[in-house]
PDB file of C-alpha atoms and ligand atoms in Angstrom:
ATOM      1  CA  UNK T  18      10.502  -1.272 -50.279  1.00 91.00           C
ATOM      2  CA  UNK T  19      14.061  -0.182 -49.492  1.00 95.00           C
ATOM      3  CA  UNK T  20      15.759   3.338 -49.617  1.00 96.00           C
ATOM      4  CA  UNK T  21      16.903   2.654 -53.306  1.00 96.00           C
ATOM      5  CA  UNK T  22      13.756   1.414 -54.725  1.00 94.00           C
ATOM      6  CA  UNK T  23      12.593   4.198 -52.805  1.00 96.00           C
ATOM      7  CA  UNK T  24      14.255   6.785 -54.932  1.00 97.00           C
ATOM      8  CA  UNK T  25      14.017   5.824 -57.898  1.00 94.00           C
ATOM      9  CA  UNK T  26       9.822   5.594 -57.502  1.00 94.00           C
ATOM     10  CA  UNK T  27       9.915   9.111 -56.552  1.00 96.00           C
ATOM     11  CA  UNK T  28      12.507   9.929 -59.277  1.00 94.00           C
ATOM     12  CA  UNK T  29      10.024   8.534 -62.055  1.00 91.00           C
ATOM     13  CA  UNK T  30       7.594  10.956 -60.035  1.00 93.00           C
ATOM     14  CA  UNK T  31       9.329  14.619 -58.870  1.00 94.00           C
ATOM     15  CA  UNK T  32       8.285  17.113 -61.458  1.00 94.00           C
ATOM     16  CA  UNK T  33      10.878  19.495 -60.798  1.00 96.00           C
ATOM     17  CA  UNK T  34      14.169  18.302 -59.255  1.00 98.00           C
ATOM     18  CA  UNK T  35      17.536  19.919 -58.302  1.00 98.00           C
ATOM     19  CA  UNK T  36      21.192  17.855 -57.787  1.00 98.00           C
ATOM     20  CA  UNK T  37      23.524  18.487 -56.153  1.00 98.00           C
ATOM     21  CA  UNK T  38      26.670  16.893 -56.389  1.00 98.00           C
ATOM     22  CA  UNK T  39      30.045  16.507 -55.205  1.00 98.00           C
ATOM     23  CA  UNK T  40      32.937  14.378 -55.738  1.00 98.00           C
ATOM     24  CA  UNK T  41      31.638  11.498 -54.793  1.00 98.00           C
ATOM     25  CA  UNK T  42      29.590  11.877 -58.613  1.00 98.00           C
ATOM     26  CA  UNK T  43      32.983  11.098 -60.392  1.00 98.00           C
ATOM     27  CA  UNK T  44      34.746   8.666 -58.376  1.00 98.00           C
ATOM     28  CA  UNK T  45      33.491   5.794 -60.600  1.00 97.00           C
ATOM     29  CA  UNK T  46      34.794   7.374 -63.582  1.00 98.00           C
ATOM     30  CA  UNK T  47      38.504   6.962 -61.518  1.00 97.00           C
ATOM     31  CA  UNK T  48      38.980  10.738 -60.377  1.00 97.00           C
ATOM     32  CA  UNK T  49      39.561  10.515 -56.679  1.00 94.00           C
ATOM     33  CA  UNK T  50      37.477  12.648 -54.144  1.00 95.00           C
ATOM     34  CA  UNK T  51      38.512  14.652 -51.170  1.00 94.00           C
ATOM     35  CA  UNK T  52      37.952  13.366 -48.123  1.00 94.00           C
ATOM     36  CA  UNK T  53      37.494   9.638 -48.525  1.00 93.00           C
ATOM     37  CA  UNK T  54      40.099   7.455 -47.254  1.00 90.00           C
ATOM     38  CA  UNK T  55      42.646   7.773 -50.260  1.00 86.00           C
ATOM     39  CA  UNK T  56      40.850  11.445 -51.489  1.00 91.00           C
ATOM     40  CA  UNK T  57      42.740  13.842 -52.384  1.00 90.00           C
ATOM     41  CA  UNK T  58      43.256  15.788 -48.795  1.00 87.00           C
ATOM     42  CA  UNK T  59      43.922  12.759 -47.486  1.00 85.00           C
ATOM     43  CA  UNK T  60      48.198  13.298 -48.379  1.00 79.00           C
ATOM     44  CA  UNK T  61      47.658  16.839 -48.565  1.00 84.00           C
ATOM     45  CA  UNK T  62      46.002  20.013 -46.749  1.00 87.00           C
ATOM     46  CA  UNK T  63      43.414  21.988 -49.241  1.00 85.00           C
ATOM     47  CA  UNK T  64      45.148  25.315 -48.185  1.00 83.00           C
ATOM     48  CA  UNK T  65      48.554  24.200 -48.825  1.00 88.00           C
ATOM     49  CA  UNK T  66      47.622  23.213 -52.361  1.00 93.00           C
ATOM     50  CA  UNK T  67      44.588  24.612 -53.216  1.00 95.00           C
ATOM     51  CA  UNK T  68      44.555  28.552 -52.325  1.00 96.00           C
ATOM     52  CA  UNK T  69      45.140  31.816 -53.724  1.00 96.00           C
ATOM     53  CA  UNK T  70      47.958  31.941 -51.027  1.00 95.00           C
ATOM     54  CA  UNK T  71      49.681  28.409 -52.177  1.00 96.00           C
ATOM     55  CA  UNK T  72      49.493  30.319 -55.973  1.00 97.00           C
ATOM     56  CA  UNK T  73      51.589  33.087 -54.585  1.00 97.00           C
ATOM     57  CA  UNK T  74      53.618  32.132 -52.034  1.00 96.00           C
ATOM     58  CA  UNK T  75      54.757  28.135 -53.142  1.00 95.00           C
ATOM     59  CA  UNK T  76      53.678  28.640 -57.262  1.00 96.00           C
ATOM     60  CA  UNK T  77      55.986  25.552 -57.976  1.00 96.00           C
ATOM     61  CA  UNK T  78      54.070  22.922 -55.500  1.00 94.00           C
ATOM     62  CA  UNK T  79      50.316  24.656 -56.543  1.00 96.00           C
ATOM     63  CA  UNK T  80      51.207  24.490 -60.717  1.00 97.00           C
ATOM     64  CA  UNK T  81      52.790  20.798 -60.058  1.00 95.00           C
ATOM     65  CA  UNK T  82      49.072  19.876 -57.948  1.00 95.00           C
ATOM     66  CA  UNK T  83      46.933  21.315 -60.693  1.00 97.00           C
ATOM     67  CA  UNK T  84      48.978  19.653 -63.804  1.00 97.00           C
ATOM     68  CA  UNK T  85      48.810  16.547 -61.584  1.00 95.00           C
ATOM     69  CA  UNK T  86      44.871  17.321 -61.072  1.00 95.00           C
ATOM     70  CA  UNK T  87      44.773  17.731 -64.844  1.00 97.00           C
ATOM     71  CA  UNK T  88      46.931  14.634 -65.844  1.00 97.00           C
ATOM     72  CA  UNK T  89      43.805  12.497 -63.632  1.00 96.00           C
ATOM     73  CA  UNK T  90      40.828  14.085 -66.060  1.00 97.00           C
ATOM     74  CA  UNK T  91      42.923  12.348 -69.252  1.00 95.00           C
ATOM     75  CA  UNK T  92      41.193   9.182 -70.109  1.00 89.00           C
ATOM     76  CA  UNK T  93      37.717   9.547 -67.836  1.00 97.00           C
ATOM     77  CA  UNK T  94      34.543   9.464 -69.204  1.00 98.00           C
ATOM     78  CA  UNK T  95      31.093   9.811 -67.409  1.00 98.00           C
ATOM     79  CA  UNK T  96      29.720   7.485 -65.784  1.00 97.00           C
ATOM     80  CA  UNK T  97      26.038   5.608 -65.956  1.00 97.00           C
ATOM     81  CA  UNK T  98      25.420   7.948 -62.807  1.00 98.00           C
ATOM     82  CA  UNK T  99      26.381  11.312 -64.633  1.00 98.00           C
ATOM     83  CA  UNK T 100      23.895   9.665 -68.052  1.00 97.00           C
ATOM     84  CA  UNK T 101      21.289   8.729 -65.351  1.00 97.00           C
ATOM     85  CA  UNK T 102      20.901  12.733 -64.817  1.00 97.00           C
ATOM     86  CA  UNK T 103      21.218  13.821 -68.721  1.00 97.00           C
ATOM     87  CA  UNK T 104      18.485  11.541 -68.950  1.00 96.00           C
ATOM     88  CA  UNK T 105      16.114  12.780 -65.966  1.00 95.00           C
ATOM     89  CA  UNK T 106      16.660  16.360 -67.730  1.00 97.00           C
ATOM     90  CA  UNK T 107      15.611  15.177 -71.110  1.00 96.00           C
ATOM     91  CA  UNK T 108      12.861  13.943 -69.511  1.00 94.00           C
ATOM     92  CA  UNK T 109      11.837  17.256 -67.774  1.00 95.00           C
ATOM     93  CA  UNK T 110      12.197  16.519 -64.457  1.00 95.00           C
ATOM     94  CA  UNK T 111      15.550  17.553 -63.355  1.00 97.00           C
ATOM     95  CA  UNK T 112      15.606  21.167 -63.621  1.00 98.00           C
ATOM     96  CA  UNK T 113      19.217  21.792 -63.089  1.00 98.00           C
ATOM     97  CA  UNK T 114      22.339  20.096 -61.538  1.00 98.00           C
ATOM     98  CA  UNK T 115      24.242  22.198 -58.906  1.00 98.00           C
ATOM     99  CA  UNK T 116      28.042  20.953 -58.703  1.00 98.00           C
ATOM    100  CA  UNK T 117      30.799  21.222 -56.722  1.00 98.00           C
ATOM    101  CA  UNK T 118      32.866  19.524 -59.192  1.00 98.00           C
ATOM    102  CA  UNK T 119      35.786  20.721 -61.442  1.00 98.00           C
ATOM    103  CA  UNK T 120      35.298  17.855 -64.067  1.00 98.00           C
ATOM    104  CA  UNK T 121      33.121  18.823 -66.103  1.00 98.00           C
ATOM    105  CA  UNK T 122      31.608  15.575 -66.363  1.00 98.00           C
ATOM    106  CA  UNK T 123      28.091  16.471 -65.872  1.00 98.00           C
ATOM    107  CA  UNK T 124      28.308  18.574 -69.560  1.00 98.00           C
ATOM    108  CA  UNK T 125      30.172  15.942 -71.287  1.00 98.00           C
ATOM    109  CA  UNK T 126      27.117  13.578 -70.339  1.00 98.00           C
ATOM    110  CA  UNK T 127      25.087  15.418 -71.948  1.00 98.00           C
ATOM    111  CA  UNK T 128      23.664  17.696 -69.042  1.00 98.00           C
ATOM    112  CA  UNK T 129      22.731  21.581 -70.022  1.00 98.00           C
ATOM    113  CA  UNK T 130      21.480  23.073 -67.096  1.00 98.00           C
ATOM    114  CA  UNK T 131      24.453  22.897 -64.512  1.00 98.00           C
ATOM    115  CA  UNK T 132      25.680  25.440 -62.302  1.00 98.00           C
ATOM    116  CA  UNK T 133      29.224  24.728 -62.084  1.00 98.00           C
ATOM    117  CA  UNK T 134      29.389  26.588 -58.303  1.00 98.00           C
ATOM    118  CA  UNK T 135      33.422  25.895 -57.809  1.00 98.00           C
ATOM    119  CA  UNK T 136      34.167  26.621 -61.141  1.00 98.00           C
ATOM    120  CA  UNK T 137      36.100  24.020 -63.745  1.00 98.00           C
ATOM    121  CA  UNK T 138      39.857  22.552 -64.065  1.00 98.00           C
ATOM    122  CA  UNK T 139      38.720  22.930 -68.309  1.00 97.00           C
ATOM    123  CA  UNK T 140      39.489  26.203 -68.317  1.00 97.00           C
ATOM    124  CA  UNK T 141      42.281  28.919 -67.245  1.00 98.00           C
ATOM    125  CA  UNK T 142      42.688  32.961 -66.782  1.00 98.00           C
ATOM    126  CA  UNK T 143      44.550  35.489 -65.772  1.00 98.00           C
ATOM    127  CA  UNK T 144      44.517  35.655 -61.956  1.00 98.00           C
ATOM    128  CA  UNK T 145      45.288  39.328 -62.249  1.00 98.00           C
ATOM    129  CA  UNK T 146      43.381  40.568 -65.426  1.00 98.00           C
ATOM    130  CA  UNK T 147      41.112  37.525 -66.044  1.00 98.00           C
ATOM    131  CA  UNK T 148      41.492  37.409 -69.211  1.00 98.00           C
ATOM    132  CA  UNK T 149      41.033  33.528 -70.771  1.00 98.00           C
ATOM    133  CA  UNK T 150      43.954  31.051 -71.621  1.00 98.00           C
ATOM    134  CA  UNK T 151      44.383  28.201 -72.928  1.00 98.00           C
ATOM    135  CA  UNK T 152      44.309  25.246 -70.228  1.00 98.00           C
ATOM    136  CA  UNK T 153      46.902  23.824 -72.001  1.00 97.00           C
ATOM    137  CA  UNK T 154      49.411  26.223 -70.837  1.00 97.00           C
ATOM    138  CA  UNK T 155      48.578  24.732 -66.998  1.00 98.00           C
ATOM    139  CA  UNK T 156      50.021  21.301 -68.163  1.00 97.00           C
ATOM    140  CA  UNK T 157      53.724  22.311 -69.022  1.00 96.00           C
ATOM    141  CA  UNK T 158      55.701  21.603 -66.473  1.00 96.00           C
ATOM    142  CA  UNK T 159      57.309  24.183 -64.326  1.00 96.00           C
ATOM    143  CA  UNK T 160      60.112  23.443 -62.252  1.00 94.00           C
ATOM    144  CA  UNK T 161      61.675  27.228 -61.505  1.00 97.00           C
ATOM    145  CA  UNK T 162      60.008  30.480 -61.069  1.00 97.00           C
ATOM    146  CA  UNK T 163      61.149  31.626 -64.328  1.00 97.00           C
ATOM    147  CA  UNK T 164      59.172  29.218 -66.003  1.00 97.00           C
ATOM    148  CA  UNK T 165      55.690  30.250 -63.890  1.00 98.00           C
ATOM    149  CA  UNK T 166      53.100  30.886 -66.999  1.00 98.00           C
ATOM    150  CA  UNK T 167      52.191  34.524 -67.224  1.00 98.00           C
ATOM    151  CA  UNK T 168      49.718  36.854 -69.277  1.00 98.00           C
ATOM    152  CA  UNK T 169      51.007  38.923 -71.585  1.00 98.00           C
ATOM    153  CA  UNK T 170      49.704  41.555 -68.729  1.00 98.00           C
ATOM    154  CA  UNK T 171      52.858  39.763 -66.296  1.00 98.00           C
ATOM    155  CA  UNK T 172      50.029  38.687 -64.133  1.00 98.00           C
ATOM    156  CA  UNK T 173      49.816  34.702 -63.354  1.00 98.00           C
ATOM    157  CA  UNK T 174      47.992  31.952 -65.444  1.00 98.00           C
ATOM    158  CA  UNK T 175      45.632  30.021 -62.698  1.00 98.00           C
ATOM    159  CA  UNK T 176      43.028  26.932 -63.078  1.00 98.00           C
ATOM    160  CA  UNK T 177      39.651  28.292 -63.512  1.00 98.00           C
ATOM    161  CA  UNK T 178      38.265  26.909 -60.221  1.00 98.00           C
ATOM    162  CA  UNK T 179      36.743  28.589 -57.159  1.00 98.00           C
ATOM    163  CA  UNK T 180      40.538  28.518 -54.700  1.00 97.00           C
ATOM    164  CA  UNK T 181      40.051  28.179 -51.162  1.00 93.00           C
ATOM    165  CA  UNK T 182      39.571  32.113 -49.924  1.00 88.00           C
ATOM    166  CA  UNK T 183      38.044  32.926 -52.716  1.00 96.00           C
ATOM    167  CA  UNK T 184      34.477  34.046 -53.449  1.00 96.00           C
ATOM    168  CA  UNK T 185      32.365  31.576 -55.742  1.00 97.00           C
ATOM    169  CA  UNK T 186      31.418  32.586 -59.100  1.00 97.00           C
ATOM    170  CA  UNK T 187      28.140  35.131 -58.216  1.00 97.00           C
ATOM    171  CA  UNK T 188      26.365  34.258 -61.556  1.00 97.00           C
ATOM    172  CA  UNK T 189      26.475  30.421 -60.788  1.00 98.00           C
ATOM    173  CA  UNK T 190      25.610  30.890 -57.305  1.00 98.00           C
ATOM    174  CA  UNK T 191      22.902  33.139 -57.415  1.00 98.00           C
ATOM    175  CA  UNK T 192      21.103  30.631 -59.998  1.00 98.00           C
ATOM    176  CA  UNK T 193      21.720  27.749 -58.117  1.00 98.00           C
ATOM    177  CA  UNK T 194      20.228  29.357 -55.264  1.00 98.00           C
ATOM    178  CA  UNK T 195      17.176  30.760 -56.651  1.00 98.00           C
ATOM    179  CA  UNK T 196      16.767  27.049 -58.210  1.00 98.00           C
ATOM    180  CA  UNK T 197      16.637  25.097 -54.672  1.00 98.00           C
ATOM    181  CA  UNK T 198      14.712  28.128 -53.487  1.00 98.00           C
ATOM    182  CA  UNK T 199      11.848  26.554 -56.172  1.00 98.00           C
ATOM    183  CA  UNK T 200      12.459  23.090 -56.554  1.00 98.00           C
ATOM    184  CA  UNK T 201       9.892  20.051 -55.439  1.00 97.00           C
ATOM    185  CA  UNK T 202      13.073  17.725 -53.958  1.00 98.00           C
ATOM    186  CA  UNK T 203      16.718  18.391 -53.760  1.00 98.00           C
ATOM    187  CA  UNK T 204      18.989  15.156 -54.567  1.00 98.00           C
ATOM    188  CA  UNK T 205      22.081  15.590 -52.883  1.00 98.00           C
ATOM    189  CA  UNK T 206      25.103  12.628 -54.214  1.00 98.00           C
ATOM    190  CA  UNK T 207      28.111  12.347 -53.088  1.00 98.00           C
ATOM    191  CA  UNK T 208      29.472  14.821 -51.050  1.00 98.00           C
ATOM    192  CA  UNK T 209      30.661  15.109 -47.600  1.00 98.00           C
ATOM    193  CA  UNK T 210      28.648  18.486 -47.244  1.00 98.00           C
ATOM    194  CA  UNK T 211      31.530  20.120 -45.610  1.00 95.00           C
ATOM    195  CA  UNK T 212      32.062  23.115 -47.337  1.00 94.00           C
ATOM    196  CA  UNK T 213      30.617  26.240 -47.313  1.00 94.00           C
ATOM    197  CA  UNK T 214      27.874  27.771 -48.988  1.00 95.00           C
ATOM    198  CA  UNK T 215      27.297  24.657 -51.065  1.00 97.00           C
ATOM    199  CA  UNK T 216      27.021  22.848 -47.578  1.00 97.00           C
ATOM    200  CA  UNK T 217      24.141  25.169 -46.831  1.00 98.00           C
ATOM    201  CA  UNK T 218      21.759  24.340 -49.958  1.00 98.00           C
ATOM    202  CA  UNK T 219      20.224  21.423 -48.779  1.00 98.00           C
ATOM    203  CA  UNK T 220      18.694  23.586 -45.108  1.00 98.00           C
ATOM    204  CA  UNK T 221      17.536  25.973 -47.689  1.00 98.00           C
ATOM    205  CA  UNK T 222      15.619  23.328 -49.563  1.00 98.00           C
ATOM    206  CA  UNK T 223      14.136  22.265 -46.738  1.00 98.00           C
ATOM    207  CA  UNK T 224      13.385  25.795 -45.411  1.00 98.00           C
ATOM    208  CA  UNK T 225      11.303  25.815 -48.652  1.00 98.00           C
ATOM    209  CA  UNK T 226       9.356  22.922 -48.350  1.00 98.00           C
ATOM    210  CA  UNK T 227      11.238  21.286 -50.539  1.00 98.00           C
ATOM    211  CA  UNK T 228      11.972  17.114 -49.933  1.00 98.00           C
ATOM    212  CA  UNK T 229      15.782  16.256 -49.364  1.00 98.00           C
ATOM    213  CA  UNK T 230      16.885  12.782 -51.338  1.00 98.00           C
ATOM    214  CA  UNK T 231      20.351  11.908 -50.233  1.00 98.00           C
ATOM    215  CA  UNK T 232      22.830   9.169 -52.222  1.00 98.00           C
ATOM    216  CA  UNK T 233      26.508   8.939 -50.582  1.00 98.00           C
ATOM    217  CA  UNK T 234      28.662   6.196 -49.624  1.00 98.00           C
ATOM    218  CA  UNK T 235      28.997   7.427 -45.821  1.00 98.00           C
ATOM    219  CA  UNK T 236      26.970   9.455 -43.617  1.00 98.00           C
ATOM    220  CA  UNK T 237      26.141  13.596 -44.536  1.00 98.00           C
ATOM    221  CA  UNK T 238      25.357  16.126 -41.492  1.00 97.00           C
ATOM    222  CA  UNK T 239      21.873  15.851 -43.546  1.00 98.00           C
ATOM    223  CA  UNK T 240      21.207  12.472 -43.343  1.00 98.00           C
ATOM    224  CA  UNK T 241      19.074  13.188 -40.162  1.00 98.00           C
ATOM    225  CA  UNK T 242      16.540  15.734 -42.236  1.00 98.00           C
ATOM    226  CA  UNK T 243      16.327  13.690 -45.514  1.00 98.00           C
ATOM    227  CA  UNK T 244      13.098  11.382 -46.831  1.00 98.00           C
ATOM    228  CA  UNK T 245      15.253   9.038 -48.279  1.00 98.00           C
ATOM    229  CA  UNK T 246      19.140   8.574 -47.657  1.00 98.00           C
ATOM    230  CA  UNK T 247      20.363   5.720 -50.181  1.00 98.00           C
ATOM    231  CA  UNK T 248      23.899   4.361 -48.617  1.00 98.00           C
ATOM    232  CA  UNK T 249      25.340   3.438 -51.791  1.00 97.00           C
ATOM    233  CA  UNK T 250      27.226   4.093 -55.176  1.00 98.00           C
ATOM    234  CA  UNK T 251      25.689   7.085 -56.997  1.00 98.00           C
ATOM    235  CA  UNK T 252      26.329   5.127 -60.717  1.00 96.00           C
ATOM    236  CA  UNK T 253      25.047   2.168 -59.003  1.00 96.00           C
ATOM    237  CA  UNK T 254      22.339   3.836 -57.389  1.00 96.00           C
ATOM    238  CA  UNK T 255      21.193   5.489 -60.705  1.00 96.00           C
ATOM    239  CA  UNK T 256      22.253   3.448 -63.242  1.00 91.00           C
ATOM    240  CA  UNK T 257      18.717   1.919 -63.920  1.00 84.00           C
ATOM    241  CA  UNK T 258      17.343   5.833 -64.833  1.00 81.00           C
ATOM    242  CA  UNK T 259      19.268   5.277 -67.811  1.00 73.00           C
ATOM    243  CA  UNK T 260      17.364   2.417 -69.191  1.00 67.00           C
ATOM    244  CA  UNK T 261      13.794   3.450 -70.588  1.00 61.00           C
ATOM    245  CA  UNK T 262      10.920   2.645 -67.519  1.00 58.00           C
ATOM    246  CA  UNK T 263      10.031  -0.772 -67.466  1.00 48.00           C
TER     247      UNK T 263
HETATM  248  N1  APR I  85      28.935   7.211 -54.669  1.00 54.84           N
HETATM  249  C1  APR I  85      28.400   7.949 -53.668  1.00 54.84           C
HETATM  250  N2  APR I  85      29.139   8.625 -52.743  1.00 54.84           N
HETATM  251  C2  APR I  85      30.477   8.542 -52.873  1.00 54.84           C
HETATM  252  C3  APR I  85      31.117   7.796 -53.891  1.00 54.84           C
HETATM  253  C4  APR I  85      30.287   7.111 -54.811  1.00 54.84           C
HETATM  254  N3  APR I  85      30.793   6.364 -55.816  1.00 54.84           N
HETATM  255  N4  APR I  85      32.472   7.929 -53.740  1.00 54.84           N
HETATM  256  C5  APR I  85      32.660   8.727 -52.669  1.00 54.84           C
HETATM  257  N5  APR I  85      31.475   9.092 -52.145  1.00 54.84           N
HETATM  258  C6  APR I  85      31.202  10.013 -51.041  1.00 54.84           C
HETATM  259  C7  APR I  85      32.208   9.953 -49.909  1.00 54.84           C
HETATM  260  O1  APR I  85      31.774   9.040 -48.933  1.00 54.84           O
HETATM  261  C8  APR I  85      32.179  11.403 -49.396  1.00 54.84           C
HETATM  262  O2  APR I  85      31.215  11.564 -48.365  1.00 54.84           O
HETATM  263  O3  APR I  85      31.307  11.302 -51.602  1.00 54.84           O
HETATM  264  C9  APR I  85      31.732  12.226 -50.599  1.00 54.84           C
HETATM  265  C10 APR I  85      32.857  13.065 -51.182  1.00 54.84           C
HETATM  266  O4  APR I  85      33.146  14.052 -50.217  1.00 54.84           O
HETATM  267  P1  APR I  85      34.451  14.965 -50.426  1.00 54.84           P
HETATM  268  O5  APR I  85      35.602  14.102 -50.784  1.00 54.84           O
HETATM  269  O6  APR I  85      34.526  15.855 -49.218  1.00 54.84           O
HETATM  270  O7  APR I  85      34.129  15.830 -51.717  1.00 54.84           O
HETATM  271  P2  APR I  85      33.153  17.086 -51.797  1.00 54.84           P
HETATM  272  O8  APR I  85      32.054  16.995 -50.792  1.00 54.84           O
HETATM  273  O9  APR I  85      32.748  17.227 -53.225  1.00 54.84           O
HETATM  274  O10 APR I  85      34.136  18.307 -51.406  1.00 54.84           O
HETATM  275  C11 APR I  85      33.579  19.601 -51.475  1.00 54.84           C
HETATM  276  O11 APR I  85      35.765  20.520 -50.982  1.00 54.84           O
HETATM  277  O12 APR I  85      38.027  20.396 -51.377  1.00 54.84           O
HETATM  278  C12 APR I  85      36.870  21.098 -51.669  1.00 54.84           C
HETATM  279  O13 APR I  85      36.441  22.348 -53.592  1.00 54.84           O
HETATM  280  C13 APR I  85      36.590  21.044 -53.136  1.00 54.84           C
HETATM  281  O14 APR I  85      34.476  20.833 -54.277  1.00 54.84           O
HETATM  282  C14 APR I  85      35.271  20.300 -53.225  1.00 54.84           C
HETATM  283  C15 APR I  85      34.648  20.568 -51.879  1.00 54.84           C
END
């Protein structure tokens, strides 16, 4: 029996399973990842684009990335791997997802329990007061500094995801956390496991007894401490969970 068939036996079996996933989830739906060979930080470095420092000291490239980064999520839909999940947690075995994701696919499947750990490009706030705004404001262009969107409190209008520097959301984290702390197997799919503290979930599965399950196209710095590692396509991969057991 091979790695995939593998899986999926012990996915019809786990009682109570955590995911986590990464951008590697959503690059069947067309959004590109990070770190693949056309990703994202492939053309560009995350800190010149994606920081609390590239909001304040270049605000014309870091608005033009994230209305670019918005323009991608126009037209994408889930994707049989994302339905494969929504499934697994109707049937009560997935207990939550844990994402690193922006996309917000995971909730339009139809998944309720996820932890969205780097926060989500569907929703904006004041980076000085917090207080919400419309996302819609993030997709006007701005091409001068007089155009930057502001609160009515002066401060700056900023995506709603986790920028490089900055803490993750505590609420998210602290459930996701206290969920791999408890859970039977963590799945990890697609992600390069390179950033920190998502990067450190899957040792504190394991330091918990729990089983590490692994789905990405290329090797993880986990690979060597999983039960199964499935070197493939996560909607692939999953796509079967969707149809009723045969
Ligand atoms: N199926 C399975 N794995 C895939 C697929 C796919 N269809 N497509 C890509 N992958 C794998 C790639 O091989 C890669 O190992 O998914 C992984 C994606 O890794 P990254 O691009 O590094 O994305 P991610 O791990 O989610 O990045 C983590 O870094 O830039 C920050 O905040 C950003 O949340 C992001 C974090």
């Amino acid at each position: 029996m091979d790695a995939k068939d593998r899986l999926i036996q012990e996915l019809r079996r786990v009682e109570r399973l955590v995911v986590l996933t990464g951008a590697g989830m959503s690059t069947e739906s067309g959004l590109p990842d990070f770190r693949s060979k056309d990703g994202l930080w492939r053309k560009h470095r995350p800190e010149e684009l994606a920081s609390v420092d590239a909001l304040l000291q270049r605000p014309l490239l870091f608005y033009e990335f994230y209305r670019y980064r918005l323009g991608l999520l126009d037209g994408v839909a889930p994707n049989p791997g994302h339905l494969a999940l929504a499934e697994l947690e109707r049937q009560g075995k997935l207990h939550c997802i844990v994402t690193q994701n922006v996309d917000g696919l995971h909730t339009q499947a139809g998944s309720r329990n996820v932890y969205e750990i780097h926060g989500s490009l569907r929703q904006a706030r004041c980076h000085t007061c917090g207080r919400s705004h419309p996302v819609e404001t993030l997709r006007k262009p701005v091409t001068s500094l007089s155009e930057l969107p502001r609160c009515r409190c002066g401060g700056l209008i900023r995506p709603g995801v986790v920028l490089f520097g900055e803490m993750l959301p505590e609420d998210a984290l602290s459930r996701a956390i206290a969920a791999v702390e408890t859970c039977d197997a963590l799945l990890v799919i697609g992600t390069s496991l390179q950033v920190y503290p998502a990067a450190s979930l899957p040792r504190l599965a394991l330091d918990h007894g729990a089983r590490l399950w692994v789905i990405n196209l290329t090797p993880t710095p986990y690979d060597a401490f999983a039960d199964i590692v499935v070197t493939g396509k996560a909607a692939e991969v999953l796509g079967p969970m969707t149809r009723p057991h045969e």
